[in-house]
Amino acid sequence: MKYVIADLHFDHEAIIGFSNRPFKTVSEMNQQLIERWNASVKNPNDEVYILGDFLIGKSGKRANDILQQLNGKKYLIKGNHEDYLNDPLFNLKNYEWIKDYYSFRYQKRKFVLFHYPILEWDGYFKSAILLYGHVHQTRQSFFENTLGYTAVNVGADMIGYAPMSLDNIIDEVNLKESEL
């Protein structure tokens, strides 16, 4: 199974207020993010694409610790808060790969993965699905109206703080497509 999530913001105390997250402390948030991840991603061969902003901070050791608690194979699309990658203590093997942008085909649909929402993407006119984060829930109606139904904000705040399967995303996009 393939999953996706953006903007986990582990160890980011201010994100609780900024995004109105339902957690009292950063410790509670971190624990809930880990538990919800592992409740969704059960198989060690499941693939999870993290679309940036995994951890706030510069500690590679801390990033290692959290990543090792999460089920599945992890892939990173870099966001604007990946400072821990520069720490010599960070183990790059915690990710299968690290990229800025990635596209692939799955279940006869093209997917484009990027941390940021963009106006057009490869395959835009052929119903390719853009998965993005970065904006949390701010200006969501603007992005939905501007980018269209094949752009999906998969920020943790938008999808229940757990990775979402690509199958569920396809179902949602197909439903919106059928309503046109």
Short mmCIF file of N, CA and C in Angstrom, two decimals:
data_model
loop_
_atom_site.label_atom_id
_atom_site.label_comp_id
_atom_site.label_asym_id
_atom_site.label_seq_id
_atom_site.Cartn_x
_atom_site.Cartn_y
_atom_site.Cartn_z
N MET A 1 0.86 -1.18 0.00
CA MET A 1 0.00 0.00 0.00
C MET A 1 0.90 1.23 0.00
N LYS A 2 0.42 2.28 -0.64
CA LYS A 2 1.15 3.55 -0.69
C LYS A 2 0.34 4.60 0.06
N TYR A 3 1.07 5.40 0.86
CA TYR A 3 0.46 6.44 1.68
C TYR A 3 1.20 7.76 1.46
N VAL A 4 0.56 8.82 1.91
CA VAL A 4 1.17 10.15 1.80
C VAL A 4 0.72 11.01 2.97
N ILE A 5 1.61 11.91 3.39
CA ILE A 5 1.28 12.89 4.44
C ILE A 5 2.31 14.02 4.35
N ALA A 6 1.90 15.21 4.73
CA ALA A 6 2.80 16.37 4.76
C ALA A 6 2.67 17.07 6.11
N ASP A 7 3.64 17.88 6.42
CA ASP A 7 3.56 18.82 7.54
C ASP A 7 3.26 18.19 8.89
N LEU A 8 3.99 17.13 9.21
CA LEU A 8 3.83 16.53 10.54
C LEU A 8 4.31 17.49 11.63
N HIS A 9 5.38 18.18 11.38
CA HIS A 9 5.93 19.17 12.33
C HIS A 9 6.20 18.58 13.71
N PHE A 10 6.84 17.41 13.74
CA PHE A 10 7.25 16.86 15.02
C PHE A 10 8.09 17.90 15.78
N ASP A 11 7.92 17.95 17.08
CA ASP A 11 8.66 18.83 18.01
C ASP A 11 8.37 20.32 17.82
N HIS A 12 7.32 20.68 17.11
CA HIS A 12 7.02 22.09 16.86
C HIS A 12 5.88 22.54 17.78
N GLU A 13 6.23 23.13 18.88
CA GLU A 13 5.23 23.54 19.86
C GLU A 13 4.26 24.58 19.30
N ALA A 14 4.77 25.55 18.54
CA ALA A 14 3.93 26.64 18.04
C ALA A 14 2.88 26.17 17.04
N ILE A 15 3.10 25.03 16.40
CA ILE A 15 2.14 24.56 15.39
C ILE A 15 0.81 24.17 16.04
N ILE A 16 0.83 23.83 17.31
CA ILE A 16 -0.41 23.46 18.01
C ILE A 16 -1.39 24.62 17.97
N GLY A 17 -0.92 25.82 18.28
CA GLY A 17 -1.78 27.00 18.22
C GLY A 17 -2.00 27.49 16.80
N PHE A 18 -0.93 27.51 16.01
CA PHE A 18 -1.00 28.02 14.63
C PHE A 18 -2.03 27.26 13.81
N SER A 19 -2.03 25.95 13.94
CA SER A 19 -2.94 25.11 13.15
C SER A 19 -4.13 24.59 13.96
N ASN A 20 -4.26 25.10 15.18
CA ASN A 20 -5.37 24.69 16.03
C ASN A 20 -5.43 23.17 16.17
N ARG A 21 -4.27 22.57 16.41
CA ARG A 21 -4.21 21.11 16.58
C ARG A 21 -4.80 20.70 17.92
N PRO A 22 -5.44 19.55 17.98
CA PRO A 22 -6.16 19.13 19.19
C PRO A 22 -5.27 18.47 20.24
N PHE A 23 -4.11 19.06 20.49
CA PHE A 23 -3.18 18.50 21.46
C PHE A 23 -2.81 19.58 22.46
N LYS A 24 -2.59 19.16 23.72
CA LYS A 24 -2.26 20.12 24.78
C LYS A 24 -0.77 20.46 24.81
N THR A 25 0.06 19.47 24.49
CA THR A 25 1.51 19.67 24.57
C THR A 25 2.18 19.09 23.32
N VAL A 26 3.42 19.50 23.10
CA VAL A 26 4.16 18.96 21.97
C VAL A 26 4.45 17.48 22.18
N SER A 27 4.64 17.07 23.41
CA SER A 27 4.87 15.66 23.72
C SER A 27 3.65 14.82 23.36
N GLU A 28 2.46 15.31 23.73
CA GLU A 28 1.22 14.60 23.38
C GLU A 28 1.05 14.55 21.86
N MET A 29 1.33 15.67 21.19
CA MET A 29 1.21 15.71 19.73
C MET A 29 2.14 14.68 19.09
N ASN A 30 3.41 14.69 19.50
CA ASN A 30 4.37 13.74 18.93
C ASN A 30 3.90 12.30 19.12
N GLN A 31 3.45 11.97 20.32
CA GLN A 31 3.00 10.60 20.60
C GLN A 31 1.78 10.24 19.77
N GLN A 32 0.83 11.17 19.65
CA GLN A 32 -0.36 10.91 18.84
C GLN A 32 -0.01 10.75 17.36
N LEU A 33 0.91 11.55 16.85
CA LEU A 33 1.32 11.43 15.45
C LEU A 33 1.93 10.05 15.18
N ILE A 34 2.75 9.59 16.11
CA ILE A 34 3.37 8.26 15.96
C ILE A 34 2.30 7.17 16.03
N GLU A 35 1.41 7.26 17.01
CA GLU A 35 0.37 6.24 17.16
C GLU A 35 -0.57 6.21 15.96
N ARG A 36 -0.97 7.37 15.48
CA ARG A 36 -1.89 7.43 14.34
C ARG A 36 -1.21 6.93 13.07
N TRP A 37 0.07 7.26 12.90
CA TRP A 37 0.84 6.75 11.75
C TRP A 37 0.81 5.23 11.77
N ASN A 38 1.23 4.66 12.91
CA ASN A 38 1.35 3.20 13.00
C ASN A 38 0.01 2.48 12.97
N ALA A 39 -1.07 3.15 13.33
CA ALA A 39 -2.40 2.55 13.21
C ALA A 39 -2.83 2.48 11.74
N SER A 40 -2.32 3.39 10.92
CA SER A 40 -2.65 3.40 9.48
C SER A 40 -1.69 2.53 8.68
N VAL A 41 -0.41 2.66 8.97
CA VAL A 41 0.64 1.98 8.21
C VAL A 41 1.09 0.77 9.03
N LYS A 42 0.61 -0.39 8.66
CA LYS A 42 0.87 -1.58 9.47
C LYS A 42 1.97 -2.48 8.89
N ASN A 43 2.07 -2.53 7.59
CA ASN A 43 3.00 -3.43 6.92
C ASN A 43 4.37 -2.77 6.76
N PRO A 44 5.46 -3.47 7.09
CA PRO A 44 6.79 -2.87 6.95
C PRO A 44 7.16 -2.54 5.50
N ASN A 45 6.45 -3.14 4.54
CA ASN A 45 6.72 -2.86 3.13
C ASN A 45 5.82 -1.75 2.56
N ASP A 46 4.87 -1.25 3.36
CA ASP A 46 4.07 -0.12 2.91
C ASP A 46 5.00 1.07 2.67
N GLU A 47 4.65 1.87 1.69
CA GLU A 47 5.46 3.04 1.34
C GLU A 47 4.74 4.30 1.78
N VAL A 48 5.47 5.18 2.46
CA VAL A 48 4.90 6.44 2.90
C VAL A 48 5.74 7.58 2.35
N TYR A 49 5.08 8.45 1.58
CA TYR A 49 5.72 9.63 1.02
C TYR A 49 5.42 10.80 1.94
N ILE A 50 6.46 11.35 2.53
CA ILE A 50 6.34 12.49 3.43
C ILE A 50 6.64 13.74 2.60
N LEU A 51 5.65 14.62 2.46
CA LEU A 51 5.81 15.79 1.61
C LEU A 51 6.27 17.00 2.42
N GLY A 52 7.36 16.83 3.10
CA GLY A 52 8.03 17.94 3.75
C GLY A 52 7.57 18.26 5.16
N ASP A 53 8.43 19.02 5.82
CA ASP A 53 8.21 19.52 7.18
C ASP A 53 7.94 18.39 8.17
N PHE A 54 8.81 17.40 8.13
CA PHE A 54 8.70 16.26 9.03
C PHE A 54 8.94 16.66 10.48
N LEU A 55 10.04 17.37 10.72
CA LEU A 55 10.47 17.71 12.08
C LEU A 55 10.96 19.15 12.10
N ILE A 56 10.62 19.87 13.12
CA ILE A 56 11.14 21.22 13.30
C ILE A 56 12.33 21.12 14.24
N GLY A 57 13.47 21.56 13.78
CA GLY A 57 14.68 21.51 14.59
C GLY A 57 15.84 21.00 13.77
N LYS A 58 17.01 21.06 14.37
CA LYS A 58 18.24 20.71 13.67
C LYS A 58 18.84 19.39 14.13
N SER A 59 18.16 18.68 15.03
CA SER A 59 18.72 17.47 15.61
C SER A 59 18.50 16.24 14.73
N GLY A 60 19.56 15.79 14.09
CA GLY A 60 19.50 14.56 13.31
C GLY A 60 19.20 13.36 14.19
N LYS A 61 19.74 13.38 15.40
CA LYS A 61 19.50 12.29 16.35
C LYS A 61 18.01 12.19 16.69
N ARG A 62 17.37 13.33 16.88
CA ARG A 62 15.94 13.34 17.20
C ARG A 62 15.12 12.83 16.01
N ALA A 63 15.47 13.26 14.80
CA ALA A 63 14.78 12.79 13.60
C ALA A 63 14.95 11.27 13.46
N ASN A 64 16.17 10.78 13.69
CA ASN A 64 16.43 9.33 13.63
C ASN A 64 15.49 8.59 14.58
N ASP A 65 15.41 9.09 15.82
CA ASP A 65 14.61 8.44 16.85
C ASP A 65 13.14 8.33 16.43
N ILE A 66 12.59 9.41 15.91
CA ILE A 66 11.18 9.39 15.52
C ILE A 66 10.97 8.50 14.30
N LEU A 67 11.81 8.66 13.27
CA LEU A 67 11.65 7.87 12.05
C LEU A 67 11.71 6.37 12.33
N GLN A 68 12.54 5.96 13.27
CA GLN A 68 12.68 4.54 13.58
C GLN A 68 11.45 3.98 14.30
N GLN A 69 10.60 4.85 14.84
CA GLN A 69 9.37 4.41 15.50
C GLN A 69 8.20 4.28 14.53
N LEU A 70 8.39 4.74 13.29
CA LEU A 70 7.29 4.78 12.32
C LEU A 70 7.35 3.58 11.38
N ASN A 71 6.23 2.92 11.19
CA ASN A 71 6.14 1.76 10.30
C ASN A 71 6.32 2.16 8.84
N GLY A 72 6.74 1.21 8.04
CA GLY A 72 6.81 1.38 6.60
C GLY A 72 8.12 1.93 6.09
N LYS A 73 8.22 1.93 4.75
CA LYS A 73 9.37 2.53 4.06
C LYS A 73 9.04 3.99 3.83
N LYS A 74 9.97 4.86 4.18
CA LYS A 74 9.70 6.29 4.14
C LYS A 74 10.51 6.98 3.04
N TYR A 75 9.82 7.86 2.32
CA TYR A 75 10.40 8.66 1.23
C TYR A 75 10.14 10.12 1.58
N LEU A 76 11.12 10.98 1.33
CA LEU A 76 10.95 12.39 1.69
C LEU A 76 11.00 13.30 0.47
N ILE A 77 9.96 14.10 0.34
CA ILE A 77 9.97 15.25 -0.55
C ILE A 77 10.28 16.42 0.37
N LYS A 78 11.39 17.10 0.13
CA LYS A 78 11.83 18.14 1.05
C LYS A 78 10.86 19.32 1.10
N GLY A 79 10.65 19.79 2.32
CA GLY A 79 9.87 20.99 2.56
C GLY A 79 10.80 22.11 2.98
N ASN A 80 10.27 23.10 3.65
CA ASN A 80 11.07 24.23 4.09
C ASN A 80 11.57 24.10 5.52
N HIS A 81 11.32 22.96 6.16
CA HIS A 81 11.78 22.74 7.54
C HIS A 81 12.50 21.41 7.67
N GLU A 82 13.49 21.17 6.86
CA GLU A 82 14.24 19.92 6.92
C GLU A 82 15.69 20.18 7.38
N ASP A 83 15.87 21.05 8.36
CA ASP A 83 17.21 21.40 8.84
C ASP A 83 17.97 20.19 9.39
N TYR A 84 17.26 19.23 9.96
CA TYR A 84 17.89 18.05 10.54
C TYR A 84 18.69 17.25 9.51
N LEU A 85 18.37 17.40 8.22
CA LEU A 85 19.11 16.68 7.18
C LEU A 85 20.57 17.09 7.13
N ASN A 86 20.88 18.29 7.60
CA ASN A 86 22.26 18.81 7.58
C ASN A 86 23.09 18.37 8.78
N ASP A 87 22.46 17.75 9.75
CA ASP A 87 23.18 17.28 10.93
C ASP A 87 23.94 16.01 10.58
N PRO A 88 25.26 15.98 10.82
CA PRO A 88 26.04 14.77 10.50
C PRO A 88 25.55 13.51 11.24
N LEU A 89 24.80 13.69 12.31
CA LEU A 89 24.28 12.54 13.05
C LEU A 89 23.02 11.95 12.42
N PHE A 90 22.43 12.67 11.44
CA PHE A 90 21.23 12.12 10.81
C PHE A 90 21.61 10.96 9.91
N ASN A 91 20.87 9.87 10.01
CA ASN A 91 21.10 8.67 9.21
C ASN A 91 20.22 8.74 7.96
N LEU A 92 20.83 9.04 6.83
CA LEU A 92 20.10 9.16 5.57
C LEU A 92 19.39 7.86 5.19
N LYS A 93 19.81 6.73 5.75
CA LYS A 93 19.18 5.45 5.45
C LYS A 93 17.78 5.32 6.07
N ASN A 94 17.40 6.29 6.90
CA ASN A 94 16.03 6.29 7.42
C ASN A 94 15.02 6.57 6.32
N TYR A 95 15.49 7.14 5.21
CA TYR A 95 14.64 7.38 4.04
C TYR A 95 15.14 6.51 2.89
N GLU A 96 14.21 6.02 2.09
CA GLU A 96 14.59 5.27 0.90
C GLU A 96 15.26 6.21 -0.10
N TRP A 97 14.74 7.44 -0.18
CA TRP A 97 15.35 8.51 -0.95
C TRP A 97 14.81 9.85 -0.47
N ILE A 98 15.50 10.92 -0.89
CA ILE A 98 15.10 12.30 -0.57
C ILE A 98 15.12 13.08 -1.87
N LYS A 99 14.01 13.74 -2.20
CA LYS A 99 13.91 14.51 -3.45
C LYS A 99 13.18 15.82 -3.20
N ASP A 100 13.25 16.70 -4.19
CA ASP A 100 12.51 17.96 -4.14
C ASP A 100 11.11 17.81 -4.74
N TYR A 101 10.97 16.91 -5.70
CA TYR A 101 9.75 16.77 -6.50
C TYR A 101 9.77 15.35 -7.04
N TYR A 102 8.61 14.74 -7.16
CA TYR A 102 8.59 13.37 -7.67
C TYR A 102 7.25 13.11 -8.34
N SER A 103 7.30 12.34 -9.43
CA SER A 103 6.05 11.92 -10.07
C SER A 103 6.14 10.44 -10.42
N PHE A 104 4.99 9.77 -10.44
CA PHE A 104 4.93 8.35 -10.75
C PHE A 104 3.49 8.00 -11.12
N ARG A 105 3.30 6.79 -11.64
CA ARG A 105 1.97 6.29 -11.97
C ARG A 105 1.57 5.23 -10.93
N TYR A 106 0.31 5.28 -10.56
CA TYR A 106 -0.25 4.31 -9.62
C TYR A 106 -1.73 4.15 -9.96
N GLN A 107 -2.20 2.91 -10.11
CA GLN A 107 -3.60 2.61 -10.43
C GLN A 107 -4.09 3.43 -11.62
N LYS A 108 -3.29 3.49 -12.65
CA LYS A 108 -3.62 4.18 -13.91
C LYS A 108 -3.75 5.70 -13.77
N ARG A 109 -3.26 6.26 -12.66
CA ARG A 109 -3.28 7.71 -12.47
C ARG A 109 -1.85 8.20 -12.29
N LYS A 110 -1.58 9.37 -12.80
CA LYS A 110 -0.28 9.99 -12.56
C LYS A 110 -0.39 10.82 -11.29
N PHE A 111 0.63 10.72 -10.43
CA PHE A 111 0.72 11.50 -9.21
C PHE A 111 1.95 12.39 -9.28
N VAL A 112 1.80 13.62 -8.84
CA VAL A 112 2.91 14.56 -8.72
C VAL A 112 2.99 14.96 -7.25
N LEU A 113 4.16 14.78 -6.65
CA LEU A 113 4.35 15.08 -5.23
C LEU A 113 5.29 16.28 -5.08
N PHE A 114 4.84 17.27 -4.34
CA PHE A 114 5.62 18.48 -4.11
C PHE A 114 5.17 19.06 -2.78
N HIS A 115 6.09 19.67 -2.06
CA HIS A 115 5.71 20.23 -0.76
C HIS A 115 4.74 21.40 -0.91
N TYR A 116 4.93 22.18 -1.95
CA TYR A 116 4.18 23.42 -2.13
C TYR A 116 3.04 23.26 -3.14
N PRO A 117 1.92 23.98 -2.96
CA PRO A 117 0.90 23.99 -4.00
C PRO A 117 1.42 24.77 -5.20
N ILE A 118 1.16 24.26 -6.39
CA ILE A 118 1.60 24.94 -7.61
C ILE A 118 0.42 25.05 -8.56
N LEU A 119 0.45 26.05 -9.41
CA LEU A 119 -0.68 26.35 -10.27
C LEU A 119 -0.93 25.29 -11.34
N GLU A 120 0.14 24.78 -11.95
CA GLU A 120 0.03 23.68 -12.91
C GLU A 120 1.17 22.71 -12.68
N TRP A 121 0.96 21.47 -13.01
CA TRP A 121 1.96 20.43 -12.80
C TRP A 121 1.96 19.49 -14.00
N ASP A 122 2.98 18.67 -14.09
CA ASP A 122 3.10 17.72 -15.18
C ASP A 122 1.86 16.83 -15.21
N GLY A 123 1.17 16.82 -16.33
CA GLY A 123 -0.05 16.03 -16.46
C GLY A 123 -1.31 16.75 -16.02
N TYR A 124 -1.22 18.02 -15.70
CA TYR A 124 -2.36 18.80 -15.22
C TYR A 124 -3.57 18.67 -16.15
N PHE A 125 -3.33 18.77 -17.45
CA PHE A 125 -4.43 18.71 -18.41
C PHE A 125 -4.87 17.28 -18.73
N LYS A 126 -4.25 16.31 -18.08
CA LYS A 126 -4.62 14.90 -18.26
C LYS A 126 -5.05 14.28 -16.94
N SER A 127 -5.53 15.13 -16.03
CA SER A 127 -6.07 14.69 -14.73
C SER A 127 -5.04 14.07 -13.80
N ALA A 128 -3.76 14.44 -13.95
CA ALA A 128 -2.76 14.00 -12.98
C ALA A 128 -3.10 14.62 -11.63
N ILE A 129 -2.82 13.90 -10.57
CA ILE A 129 -3.16 14.34 -9.21
C ILE A 129 -1.93 14.96 -8.56
N LEU A 130 -2.07 16.20 -8.13
CA LEU A 130 -1.01 16.89 -7.37
C LEU A 130 -1.29 16.69 -5.89
N LEU A 131 -0.30 16.19 -5.18
CA LEU A 131 -0.38 16.09 -3.72
C LEU A 131 0.61 17.11 -3.15
N TYR A 132 0.13 17.91 -2.22
CA TYR A 132 0.96 18.99 -1.66
C TYR A 132 0.63 19.20 -0.19
N GLY A 133 1.40 20.06 0.44
CA GLY A 133 1.17 20.45 1.83
C GLY A 133 1.48 21.92 1.98
N HIS A 134 2.31 22.25 2.95
CA HIS A 134 2.87 23.57 3.23
C HIS A 134 1.86 24.58 3.79
N VAL A 135 0.67 24.66 3.26
CA VAL A 135 -0.26 25.73 3.63
C VAL A 135 -1.16 25.36 4.81
N HIS A 136 -1.01 24.14 5.32
CA HIS A 136 -1.87 23.66 6.41
C HIS A 136 -3.32 23.86 5.98
N GLN A 137 -4.17 24.41 6.85
CA GLN A 137 -5.56 24.61 6.45
C GLN A 137 -5.84 26.06 6.06
N THR A 138 -4.80 26.89 6.06
CA THR A 138 -5.01 28.30 5.71
C THR A 138 -5.33 28.45 4.23
N ARG A 139 -6.25 29.30 3.94
CA ARG A 139 -6.65 29.63 2.57
C ARG A 139 -7.08 28.38 1.79
N GLN A 140 -7.61 27.37 2.47
CA GLN A 140 -7.94 26.12 1.80
C GLN A 140 -8.97 26.32 0.69
N SER A 141 -9.99 27.13 0.92
CA SER A 141 -10.99 27.32 -0.14
C SER A 141 -10.37 28.00 -1.35
N PHE A 142 -9.42 28.90 -1.13
CA PHE A 142 -8.72 29.53 -2.25
C PHE A 142 -8.00 28.47 -3.08
N PHE A 143 -7.25 27.60 -2.43
CA PHE A 143 -6.50 26.58 -3.15
C PHE A 143 -7.43 25.60 -3.85
N GLU A 144 -8.51 25.19 -3.20
CA GLU A 144 -9.46 24.28 -3.84
C GLU A 144 -10.07 24.91 -5.09
N ASN A 145 -10.46 26.17 -4.99
CA ASN A 145 -11.08 26.87 -6.13
C ASN A 145 -10.07 27.17 -7.22
N THR A 146 -8.83 27.44 -6.88
CA THR A 146 -7.82 27.82 -7.86
C THR A 146 -7.19 26.60 -8.53
N LEU A 147 -6.84 25.59 -7.75
CA LEU A 147 -6.10 24.45 -8.29
C LEU A 147 -7.01 23.36 -8.85
N GLY A 148 -8.22 23.28 -8.39
CA GLY A 148 -9.15 22.29 -8.90
C GLY A 148 -9.16 21.00 -8.11
N TYR A 149 -9.99 20.07 -8.55
CA TYR A 149 -10.25 18.84 -7.79
C TYR A 149 -9.11 17.83 -7.84
N THR A 150 -8.16 18.00 -8.77
CA THR A 150 -7.05 17.03 -8.84
C THR A 150 -5.84 17.48 -8.03
N ALA A 151 -5.97 18.54 -7.27
CA ALA A 151 -4.93 18.96 -6.33
C ALA A 151 -5.44 18.68 -4.92
N VAL A 152 -4.68 17.93 -4.15
CA VAL A 152 -5.14 17.50 -2.82
C VAL A 152 -4.10 17.90 -1.77
N ASN A 153 -4.56 18.67 -0.80
CA ASN A 153 -3.73 19.07 0.33
C ASN A 153 -3.69 17.89 1.31
N VAL A 154 -2.52 17.27 1.44
CA VAL A 154 -2.38 16.11 2.32
C VAL A 154 -1.61 16.46 3.60
N GLY A 155 -1.69 17.74 3.99
CA GLY A 155 -1.10 18.15 5.26
C GLY A 155 -1.75 17.40 6.40
N ALA A 156 -0.98 17.09 7.42
CA ALA A 156 -1.49 16.33 8.57
C ALA A 156 -2.75 16.95 9.14
N ASP A 157 -2.81 18.28 9.16
CA ASP A 157 -3.98 18.98 9.70
C ASP A 157 -5.24 18.70 8.88
N MET A 158 -5.06 18.35 7.62
CA MET A 158 -6.20 18.16 6.71
C MET A 158 -6.69 16.72 6.66
N ILE A 159 -5.85 15.77 7.07
CA ILE A 159 -6.20 14.35 6.87
C ILE A 159 -6.19 13.54 8.16
N GLY A 160 -6.43 14.19 9.28
CA GLY A 160 -6.58 13.46 10.54
C GLY A 160 -5.29 13.02 11.18
N TYR A 161 -4.18 13.68 10.84
CA TYR A 161 -2.89 13.43 11.49
C TYR A 161 -2.37 12.01 11.30
N ALA A 162 -2.74 11.38 10.19
CA ALA A 162 -2.25 10.04 9.88
C ALA A 162 -2.08 9.94 8.37
N PRO A 163 -1.11 9.16 7.91
CA PRO A 163 -0.94 9.01 6.47
C PRO A 163 -2.23 8.52 5.80
N MET A 164 -2.47 9.05 4.61
CA MET A 164 -3.66 8.70 3.83
C MET A 164 -3.25 7.84 2.65
N SER A 165 -4.00 6.80 2.37
CA SER A 165 -3.64 5.91 1.27
C SER A 165 -3.93 6.57 -0.08
N LEU A 166 -3.12 6.23 -1.06
CA LEU A 166 -3.36 6.75 -2.41
C LEU A 166 -4.69 6.22 -2.95
N ASP A 167 -5.09 5.03 -2.53
CA ASP A 167 -6.38 4.49 -2.96
C ASP A 167 -7.53 5.40 -2.50
N ASN A 168 -7.45 5.88 -1.25
CA ASN A 168 -8.48 6.79 -0.74
C ASN A 168 -8.46 8.12 -1.50
N ILE A 169 -7.27 8.59 -1.83
CA ILE A 169 -7.16 9.84 -2.59
C ILE A 169 -7.79 9.66 -3.97
N ILE A 170 -7.50 8.54 -4.63
CA ILE A 170 -8.10 8.27 -5.94
C ILE A 170 -9.63 8.24 -5.83
N ASP A 171 -10.15 7.59 -4.80
CA ASP A 171 -11.60 7.54 -4.60
C ASP A 171 -12.19 8.95 -4.45
N GLU A 172 -11.53 9.79 -3.66
CA GLU A 172 -12.01 11.17 -3.46
C GLU A 172 -11.99 11.97 -4.75
N VAL A 173 -10.89 11.86 -5.50
CA VAL A 173 -10.78 12.59 -6.76
C VAL A 173 -11.81 12.08 -7.76
N ASN A 174 -11.98 10.76 -7.85
CA ASN A 174 -12.98 10.19 -8.76
C ASN A 174 -14.39 10.67 -8.41
N LEU A 175 -14.69 10.76 -7.12
CA LEU A 175 -16.00 11.24 -6.68
C LEU A 175 -16.21 12.68 -7.12
N LYS A 176 -15.22 13.53 -6.90
CA LYS A 176 -15.31 14.94 -7.32
C LYS A 176 -15.45 15.04 -8.83
N GLU A 177 -14.72 14.17 -9.54
CA GLU A 177 -14.76 14.16 -11.00
C GLU A 177 -16.17 13.79 -11.50
N SER A 178 -16.80 12.84 -10.82
CA SER A 178 -18.13 12.39 -11.23
C SER A 178 -19.20 13.44 -10.96
N GLU A 179 -18.93 14.35 -10.04
CA GLU A 179 -19.90 15.40 -9.70
C GLU A 179 -19.86 16.56 -10.67
N LEU A 180 -18.88 16.57 -11.58
CA LEU A 180 -18.76 17.68 -12.54
C LEU A 180 -19.78 17.57 -13.66
#
